[in-house]
Tab-separated table of C-alpha atoms in Angstrom:
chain	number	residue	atom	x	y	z
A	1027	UNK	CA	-7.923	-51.942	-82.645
A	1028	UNK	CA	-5.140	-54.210	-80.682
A	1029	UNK	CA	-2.833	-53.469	-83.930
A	1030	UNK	CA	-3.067	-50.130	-83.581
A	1031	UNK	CA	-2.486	-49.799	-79.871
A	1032	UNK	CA	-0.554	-46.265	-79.864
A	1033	UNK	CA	-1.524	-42.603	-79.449
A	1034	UNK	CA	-0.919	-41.735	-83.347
A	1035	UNK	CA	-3.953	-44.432	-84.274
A	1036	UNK	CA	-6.174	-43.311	-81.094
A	1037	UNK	CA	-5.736	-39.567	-82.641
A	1038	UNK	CA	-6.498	-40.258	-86.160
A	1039	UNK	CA	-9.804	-41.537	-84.734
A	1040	UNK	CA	-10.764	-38.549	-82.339
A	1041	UNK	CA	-10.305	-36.674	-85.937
A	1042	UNK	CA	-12.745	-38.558	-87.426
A	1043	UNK	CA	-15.968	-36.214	-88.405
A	1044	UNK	CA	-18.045	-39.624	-90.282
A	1045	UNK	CA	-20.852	-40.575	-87.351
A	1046	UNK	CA	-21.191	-44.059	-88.389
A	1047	UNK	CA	-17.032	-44.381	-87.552
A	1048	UNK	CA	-17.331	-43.024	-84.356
A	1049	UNK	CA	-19.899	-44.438	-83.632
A	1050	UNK	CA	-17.953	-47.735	-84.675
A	1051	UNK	CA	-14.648	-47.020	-82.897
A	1052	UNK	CA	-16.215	-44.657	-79.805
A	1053	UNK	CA	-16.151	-47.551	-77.283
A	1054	UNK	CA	-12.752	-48.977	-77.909
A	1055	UNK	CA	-11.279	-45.755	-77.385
A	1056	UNK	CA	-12.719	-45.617	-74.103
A	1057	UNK	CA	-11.400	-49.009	-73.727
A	1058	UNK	CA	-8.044	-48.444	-74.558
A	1059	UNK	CA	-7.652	-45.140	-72.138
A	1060	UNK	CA	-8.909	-47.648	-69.372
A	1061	UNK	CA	-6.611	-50.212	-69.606
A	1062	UNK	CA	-2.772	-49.122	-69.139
A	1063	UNK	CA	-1.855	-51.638	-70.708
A	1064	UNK	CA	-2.621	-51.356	-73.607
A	1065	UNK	CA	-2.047	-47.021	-73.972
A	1066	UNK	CA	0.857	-46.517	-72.393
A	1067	UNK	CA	1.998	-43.874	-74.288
A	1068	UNK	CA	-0.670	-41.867	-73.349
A	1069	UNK	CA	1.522	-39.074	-71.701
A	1070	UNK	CA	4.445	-39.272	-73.614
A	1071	UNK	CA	3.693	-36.190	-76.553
A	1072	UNK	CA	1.954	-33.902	-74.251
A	1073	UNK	CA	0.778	-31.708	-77.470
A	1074	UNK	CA	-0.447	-34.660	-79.404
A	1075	UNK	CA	-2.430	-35.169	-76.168
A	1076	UNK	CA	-3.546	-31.825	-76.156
A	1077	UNK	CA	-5.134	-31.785	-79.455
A	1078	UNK	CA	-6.394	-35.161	-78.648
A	1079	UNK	CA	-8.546	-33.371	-75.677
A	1080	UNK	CA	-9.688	-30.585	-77.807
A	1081	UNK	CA	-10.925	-32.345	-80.890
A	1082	UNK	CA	-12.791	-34.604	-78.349
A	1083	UNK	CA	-15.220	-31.555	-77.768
A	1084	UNK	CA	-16.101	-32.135	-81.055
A	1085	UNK	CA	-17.562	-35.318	-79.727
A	1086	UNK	CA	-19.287	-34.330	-77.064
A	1087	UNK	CA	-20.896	-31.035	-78.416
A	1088	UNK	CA	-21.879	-33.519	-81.346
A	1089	UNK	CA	-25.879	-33.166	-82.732
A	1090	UNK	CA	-25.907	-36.919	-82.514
A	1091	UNK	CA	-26.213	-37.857	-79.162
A	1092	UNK	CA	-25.017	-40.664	-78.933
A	1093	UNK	CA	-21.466	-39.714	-80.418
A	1094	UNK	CA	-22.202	-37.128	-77.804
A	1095	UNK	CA	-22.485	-39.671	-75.018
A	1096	UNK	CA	-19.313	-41.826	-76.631
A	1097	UNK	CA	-17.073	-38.401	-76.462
A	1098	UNK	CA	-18.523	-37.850	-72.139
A	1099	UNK	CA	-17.477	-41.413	-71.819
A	1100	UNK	CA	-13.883	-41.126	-73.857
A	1101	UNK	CA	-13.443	-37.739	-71.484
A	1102	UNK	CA	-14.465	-39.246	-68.381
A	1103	UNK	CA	-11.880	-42.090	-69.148
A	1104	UNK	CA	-8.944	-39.768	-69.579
A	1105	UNK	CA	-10.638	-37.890	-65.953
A	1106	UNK	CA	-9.910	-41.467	-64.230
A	1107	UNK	CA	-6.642	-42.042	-65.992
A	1108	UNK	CA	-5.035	-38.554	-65.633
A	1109	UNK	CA	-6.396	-37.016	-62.145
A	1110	UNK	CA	-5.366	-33.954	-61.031
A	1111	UNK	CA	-3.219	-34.178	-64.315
A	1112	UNK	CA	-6.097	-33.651	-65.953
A	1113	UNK	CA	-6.339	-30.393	-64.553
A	1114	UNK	CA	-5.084	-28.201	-67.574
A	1115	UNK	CA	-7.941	-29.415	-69.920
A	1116	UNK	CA	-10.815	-28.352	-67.369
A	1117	UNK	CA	-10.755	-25.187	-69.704
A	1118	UNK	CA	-11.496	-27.407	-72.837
A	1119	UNK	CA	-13.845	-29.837	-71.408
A	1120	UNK	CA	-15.965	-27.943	-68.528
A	1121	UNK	CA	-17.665	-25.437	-71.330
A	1122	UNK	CA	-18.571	-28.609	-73.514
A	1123	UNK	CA	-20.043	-30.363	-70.645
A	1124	UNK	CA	-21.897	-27.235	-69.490
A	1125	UNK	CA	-23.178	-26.369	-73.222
A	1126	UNK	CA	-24.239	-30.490	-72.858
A	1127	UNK	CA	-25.884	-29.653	-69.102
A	1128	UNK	CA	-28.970	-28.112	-71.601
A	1129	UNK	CA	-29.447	-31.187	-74.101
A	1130	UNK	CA	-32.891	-32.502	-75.222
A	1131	UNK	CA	-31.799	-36.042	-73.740
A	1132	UNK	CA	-32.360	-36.787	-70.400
A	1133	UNK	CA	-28.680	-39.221	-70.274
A	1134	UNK	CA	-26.821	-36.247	-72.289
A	1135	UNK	CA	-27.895	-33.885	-69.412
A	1136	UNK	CA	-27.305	-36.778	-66.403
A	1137	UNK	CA	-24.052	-37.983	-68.086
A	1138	UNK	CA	-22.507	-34.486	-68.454
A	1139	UNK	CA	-23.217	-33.720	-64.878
A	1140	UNK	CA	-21.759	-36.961	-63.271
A	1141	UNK	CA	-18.687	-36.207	-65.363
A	1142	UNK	CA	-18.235	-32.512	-63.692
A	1143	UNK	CA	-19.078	-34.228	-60.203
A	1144	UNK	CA	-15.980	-36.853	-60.935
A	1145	UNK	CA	-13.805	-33.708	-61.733
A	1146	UNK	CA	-14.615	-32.592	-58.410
A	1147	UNK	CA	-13.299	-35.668	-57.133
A	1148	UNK	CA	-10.217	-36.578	-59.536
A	1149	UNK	CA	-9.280	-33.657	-60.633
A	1150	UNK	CA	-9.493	-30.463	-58.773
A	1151	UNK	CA	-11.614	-29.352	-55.927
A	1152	UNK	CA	-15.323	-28.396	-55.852
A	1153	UNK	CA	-14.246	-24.764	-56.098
A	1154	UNK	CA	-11.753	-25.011	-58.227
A	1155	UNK	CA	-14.275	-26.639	-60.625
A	1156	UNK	CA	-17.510	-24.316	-59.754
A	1157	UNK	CA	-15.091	-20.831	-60.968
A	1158	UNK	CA	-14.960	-22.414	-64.187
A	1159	UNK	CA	-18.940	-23.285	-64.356
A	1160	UNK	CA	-20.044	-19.338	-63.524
A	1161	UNK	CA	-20.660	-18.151	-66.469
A	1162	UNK	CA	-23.070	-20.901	-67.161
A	1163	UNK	CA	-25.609	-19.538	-65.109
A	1164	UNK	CA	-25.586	-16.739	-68.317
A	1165	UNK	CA	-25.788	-19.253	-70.671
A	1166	UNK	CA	-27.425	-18.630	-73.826
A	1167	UNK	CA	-29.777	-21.780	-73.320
A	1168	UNK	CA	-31.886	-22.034	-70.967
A	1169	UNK	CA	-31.887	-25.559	-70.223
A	1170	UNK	CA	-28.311	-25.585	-69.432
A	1171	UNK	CA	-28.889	-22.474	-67.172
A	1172	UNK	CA	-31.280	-24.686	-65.593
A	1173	UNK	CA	-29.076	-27.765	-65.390
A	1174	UNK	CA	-26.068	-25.350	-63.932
A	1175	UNK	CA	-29.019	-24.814	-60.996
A	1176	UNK	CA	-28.953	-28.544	-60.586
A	1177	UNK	CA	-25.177	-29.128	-60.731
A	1178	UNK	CA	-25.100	-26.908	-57.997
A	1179	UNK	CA	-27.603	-28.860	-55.874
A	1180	UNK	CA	-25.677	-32.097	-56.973
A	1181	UNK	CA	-22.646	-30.811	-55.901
A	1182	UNK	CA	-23.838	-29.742	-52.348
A	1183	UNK	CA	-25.896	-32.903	-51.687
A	1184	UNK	CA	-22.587	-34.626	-52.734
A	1185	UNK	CA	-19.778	-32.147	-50.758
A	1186	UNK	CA	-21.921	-29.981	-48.581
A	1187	UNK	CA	-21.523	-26.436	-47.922
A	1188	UNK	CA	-17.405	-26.107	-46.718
A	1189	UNK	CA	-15.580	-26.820	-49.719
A	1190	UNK	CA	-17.545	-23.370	-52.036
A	1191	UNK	CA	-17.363	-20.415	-51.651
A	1192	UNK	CA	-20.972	-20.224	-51.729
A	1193	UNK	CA	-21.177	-15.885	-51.254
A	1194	UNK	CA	-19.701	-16.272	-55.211
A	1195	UNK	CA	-22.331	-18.308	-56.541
A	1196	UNK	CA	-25.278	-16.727	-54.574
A	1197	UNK	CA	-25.090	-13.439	-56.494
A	1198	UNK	CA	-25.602	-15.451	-60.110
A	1199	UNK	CA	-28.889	-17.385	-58.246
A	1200	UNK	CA	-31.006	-13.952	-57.565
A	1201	UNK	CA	-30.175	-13.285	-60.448
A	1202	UNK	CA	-31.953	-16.186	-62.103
A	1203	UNK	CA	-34.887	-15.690	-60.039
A	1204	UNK	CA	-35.817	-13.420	-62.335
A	1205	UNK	CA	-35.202	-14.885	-65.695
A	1206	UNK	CA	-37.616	-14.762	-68.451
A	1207	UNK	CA	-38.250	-18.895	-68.406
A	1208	UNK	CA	-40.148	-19.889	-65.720
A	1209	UNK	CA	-38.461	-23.152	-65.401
A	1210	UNK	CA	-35.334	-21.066	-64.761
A	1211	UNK	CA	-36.811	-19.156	-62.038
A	1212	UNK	CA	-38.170	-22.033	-60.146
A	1213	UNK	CA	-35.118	-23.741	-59.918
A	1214	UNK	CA	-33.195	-21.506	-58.791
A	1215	UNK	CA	-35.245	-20.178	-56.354
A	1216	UNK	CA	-35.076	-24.395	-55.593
A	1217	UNK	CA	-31.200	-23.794	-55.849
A	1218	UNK	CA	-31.399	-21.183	-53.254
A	1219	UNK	CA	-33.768	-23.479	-50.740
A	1220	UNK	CA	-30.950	-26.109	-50.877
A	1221	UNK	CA	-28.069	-23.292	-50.402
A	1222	UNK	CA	-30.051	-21.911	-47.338
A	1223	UNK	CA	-30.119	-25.511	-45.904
A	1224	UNK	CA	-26.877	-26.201	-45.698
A	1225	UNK	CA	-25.935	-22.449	-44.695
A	1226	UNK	CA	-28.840	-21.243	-42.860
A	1227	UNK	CA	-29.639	-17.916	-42.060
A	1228	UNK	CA	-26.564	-16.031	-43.765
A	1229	UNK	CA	-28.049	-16.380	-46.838
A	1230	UNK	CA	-31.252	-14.771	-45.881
A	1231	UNK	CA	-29.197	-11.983	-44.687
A	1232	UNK	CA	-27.399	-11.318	-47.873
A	1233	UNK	CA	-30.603	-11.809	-49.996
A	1234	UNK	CA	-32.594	-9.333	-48.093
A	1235	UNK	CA	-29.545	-6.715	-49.140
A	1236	UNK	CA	-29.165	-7.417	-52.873
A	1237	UNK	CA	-32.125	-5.113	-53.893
A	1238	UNK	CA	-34.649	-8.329	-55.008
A	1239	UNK	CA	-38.400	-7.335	-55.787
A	1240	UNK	CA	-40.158	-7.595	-52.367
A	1241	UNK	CA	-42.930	-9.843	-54.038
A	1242	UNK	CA	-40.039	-12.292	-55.267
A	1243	UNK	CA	-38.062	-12.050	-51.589
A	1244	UNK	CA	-40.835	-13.033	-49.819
A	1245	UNK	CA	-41.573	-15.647	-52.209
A	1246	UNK	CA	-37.991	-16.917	-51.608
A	1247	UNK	CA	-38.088	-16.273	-47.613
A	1248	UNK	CA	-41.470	-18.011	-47.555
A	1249	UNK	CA	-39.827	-21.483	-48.962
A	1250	UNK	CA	-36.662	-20.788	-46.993
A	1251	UNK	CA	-39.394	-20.953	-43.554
A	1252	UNK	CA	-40.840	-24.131	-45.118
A	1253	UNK	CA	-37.400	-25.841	-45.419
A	1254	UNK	CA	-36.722	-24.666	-41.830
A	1255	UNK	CA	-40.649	-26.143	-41.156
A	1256	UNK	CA	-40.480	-29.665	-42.394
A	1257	UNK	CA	-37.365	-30.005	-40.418
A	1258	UNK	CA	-35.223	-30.311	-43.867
A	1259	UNK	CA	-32.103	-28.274	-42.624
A	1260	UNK	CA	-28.730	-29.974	-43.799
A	1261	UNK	CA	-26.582	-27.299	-41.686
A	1262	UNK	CA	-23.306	-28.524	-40.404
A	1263	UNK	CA	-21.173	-27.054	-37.511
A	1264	UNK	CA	-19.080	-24.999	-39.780
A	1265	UNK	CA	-21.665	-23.853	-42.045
A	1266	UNK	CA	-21.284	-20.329	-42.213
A	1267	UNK	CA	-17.546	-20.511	-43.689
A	1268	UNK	CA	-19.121	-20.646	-46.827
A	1269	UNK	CA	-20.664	-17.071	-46.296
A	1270	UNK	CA	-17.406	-15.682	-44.268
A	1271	UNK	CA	-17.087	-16.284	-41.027
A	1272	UNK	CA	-17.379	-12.613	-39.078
A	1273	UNK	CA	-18.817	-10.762	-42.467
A	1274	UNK	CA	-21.691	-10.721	-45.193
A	1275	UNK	CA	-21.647	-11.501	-48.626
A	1276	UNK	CA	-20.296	-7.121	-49.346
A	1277	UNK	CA	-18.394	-7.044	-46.247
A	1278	UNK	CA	-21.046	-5.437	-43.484
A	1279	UNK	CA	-21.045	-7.605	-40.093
A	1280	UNK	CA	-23.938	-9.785	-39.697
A	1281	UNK	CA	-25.499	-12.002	-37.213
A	1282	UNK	CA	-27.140	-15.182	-38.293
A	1283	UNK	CA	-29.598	-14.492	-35.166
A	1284	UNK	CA	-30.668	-11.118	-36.606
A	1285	UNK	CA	-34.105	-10.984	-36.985
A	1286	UNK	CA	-35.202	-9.869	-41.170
A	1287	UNK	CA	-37.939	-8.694	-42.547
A	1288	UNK	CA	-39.583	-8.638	-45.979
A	1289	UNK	CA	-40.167	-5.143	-46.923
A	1290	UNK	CA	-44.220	-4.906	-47.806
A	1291	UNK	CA	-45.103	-5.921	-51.166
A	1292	UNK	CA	-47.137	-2.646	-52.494
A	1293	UNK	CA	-50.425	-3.497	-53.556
A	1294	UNK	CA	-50.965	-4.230	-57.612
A	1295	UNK	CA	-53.995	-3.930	-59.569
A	1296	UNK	CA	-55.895	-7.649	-59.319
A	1297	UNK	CA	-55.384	-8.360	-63.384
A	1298	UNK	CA	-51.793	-7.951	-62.498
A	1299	UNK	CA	-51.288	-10.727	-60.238
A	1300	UNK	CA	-51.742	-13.502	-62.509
A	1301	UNK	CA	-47.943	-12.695	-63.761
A	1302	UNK	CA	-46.699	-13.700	-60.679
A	1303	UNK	CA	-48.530	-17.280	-60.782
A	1304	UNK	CA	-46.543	-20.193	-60.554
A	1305	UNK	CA	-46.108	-21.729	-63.628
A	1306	UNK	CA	-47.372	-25.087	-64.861
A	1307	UNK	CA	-43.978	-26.533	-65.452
A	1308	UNK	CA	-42.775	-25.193	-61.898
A	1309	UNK	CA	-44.865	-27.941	-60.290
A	1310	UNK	CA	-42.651	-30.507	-61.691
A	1311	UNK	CA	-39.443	-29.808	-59.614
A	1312	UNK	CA	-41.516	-30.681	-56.319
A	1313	UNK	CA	-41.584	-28.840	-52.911
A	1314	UNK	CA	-37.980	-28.468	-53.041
A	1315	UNK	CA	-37.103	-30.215	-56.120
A	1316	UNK	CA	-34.162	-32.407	-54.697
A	1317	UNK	CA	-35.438	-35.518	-54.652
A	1318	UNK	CA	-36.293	-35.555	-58.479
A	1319	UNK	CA	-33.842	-36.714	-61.065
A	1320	UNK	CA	-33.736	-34.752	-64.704
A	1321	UNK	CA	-35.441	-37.730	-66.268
A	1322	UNK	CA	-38.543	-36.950	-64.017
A	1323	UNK	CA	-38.615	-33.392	-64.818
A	1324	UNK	CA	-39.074	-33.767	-68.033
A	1325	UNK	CA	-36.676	-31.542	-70.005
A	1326	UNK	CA	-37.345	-32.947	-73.278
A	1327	UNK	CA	-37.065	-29.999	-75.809
C-alpha cells in the first residue's frame, strides 16, 4: 500500500464490503494509522475522517469475526493516534464495541473490552466513557448485557471506585438481578460484590431502599458478608465519593455504620423453591467471579 499512502486510498478501503479484501488490506490499515509517517494527512479533511470512523463500524459489527477483530484493531489505532481527539467518535464507536461485548468469540468479546478500557485512558475519563455504555445494560442480547457486567468489573479493578459515579450505574445492576437469563443475574449480582468492595457499606444502604425481592436482597447481602469474610475488601480512603459523600443514592442521609436488615423472606410453598436455585451456568463465574477471564466462562453461543 506504500503507493497509496494518503487518506483518499485508506477510505476507499474502509468502503470496501468484499471479506476476502478486507481481510487482505485490514492489517496495513492498522499499520499505516500507526506510523505517522507514513499518514500524515490523517487530520487534515476532518469529514473525510468522519466517514472514515463511521463506515469502520461496519467492520467491527461485521458477521465475520475476524474482519470484526481487523475493524477493533483499525479503531484502537486511530484511539492511540488521536487521544482525547478522538473524543467526538465515542458516539460511533462505543455502541459497536458494546453490540461486540456479546459475540460468540471469546477474542471478539476480550478485544472489544480492552478497546473501551484504552478509551478510558486516551480518550476521555472512566465516566465520561461509562454515560455512554448505560444503556447497554438494556441491551437486546444478553451476552453483551452480561459483558457490560464485566466491563464494569474491568474498569474498577483497573481505576477503582473515585473516578464513577457509581450511585448511576448501581440502579441498572438491581435491575439485572432480576433478568430472565440466569447468566445475567449472576453476574451482576457478581458486579454488585465487586461494587460493594471497593465502596463498602453505602451500597448496602441504597440496595436495601430500592424495593428488591427480600429473597434476592438477602441473596445479594449474604455474598456482600462473604466478600467482607474472606477479607476481599478493595475499599480506599475516599471510597464513599462514589456514593456522595453526606447523602444516599435518592438524597436521604445515611451512615455507612448503620446497622440493615433484610426484611424476612415470607415462606413459599416447597415446589416453589427450586426457581430460586442457582443455575448450572452460575457456577462458572466462581465465588466472586473476578478472577476468571471470558475465555474461562465459556460464552460460546
Amino acid at each position: 500500500m506504500e503507493e497509496h499512502d494518503n487518506m483518499d486510498y485508506f477510505y476507499q478501503q474502509v468502503l470496501q464490503k468484499d471479506v476476502t479484501r478486507r481481510l487482505q488490506v485490514g492489517q496495513d490499515l492498522v499499520d499505516y494509522i500507526n506510523d505517522p509517517q507514513r499518514s500524515p494527512d490523517v487530520e487534515q479533511d476532518k469529514p473525510r475522517l468522519d466517514k472514515t470512523v463511521d463506515e469502520l463500524t461496519g467492520w467491527v459489527n461485521s458477521s465475520n469475526f475476524k474482519v470484526a477483530l481487523l475493524g477493533i484493531d483499525i479503531c484502537g489505532a486511530f484511539v492511540d493516534r488521536l487521544g482525547e481527539r478522538f473524543r467526538g467518535y465515542l458516539g460511533t464507536v462505543l455502541p459497536a464495541l458494546v453490540d461486540r461485548l456479546g459475540d460468540g468469540k471469546d477474542q471478539v468479546r476480550e478485544n472489544s473490552q480492552a478497546l473501551i478500557l484504552r478509551c478510558m485512558e486516551q480518550t476521555a475519563s472512566p465516566m465520561y466513557i461509562w454515560e455512554r455504555l448505560l444503556p447497554g445494560f438494556k441491551h437486546k442480547n444478553f451476552r453483551s448485557r452480561e459483558g457490560i457486567c464485566l466491563c464494569l468489573i474491568a474498569t474498577l479493578s483497573t481505576y477503582g471506585a473515585q473516578p464513577l459515579s457509581l450511585s448511576k450505574i448501581v440502579p441498572h445492576l438491581c435491575f439485572l438481578t432480576g433478568d430472565q437469563n440466569p447468566q445475567v443475574r449472576e453476574v451482576a449480582t457478581t458486579t454488585l460484590v465487586d461494587v460493594y468492595r471497593h465502596v463498602g457499606e453505602r451500597v448496602r444502604a441504597d440496595l436495601a431502599k430500592r424495593g428488591l425481592p427480600a429473597a434476592r436482597l438477602q441473596t445479594i447481602f449474604s455474598r456482600f458478608d462473604e466478600a467482607v469474610n474472606s477479607g476481599n475488601m478493595a475499599l480506599s480512603p475516599s471510597h464513599d465519593r462514589s456514593f456522595e459523600d453526606d447523602d444516599s443514592v435518592d438524597g436521604n442521609r445515611s451512615s455507612s455504620a448503620q446497622t440493615f436488615k433484610v426484611p424476612k423472606v415470607p415462606k413459599k410453598p416447597a415446589d416453589s423453591s427450586a426457581a430460586r436455585r442457582p443455575s448450572a451456568t452460575s457456577g462458572k463465574l466462581g465465588k466472586y467471579g473476578f478472577d476468571l477471564s471470558l475465555d474461562q466462562m465459556n460464552l460460546h453461543i
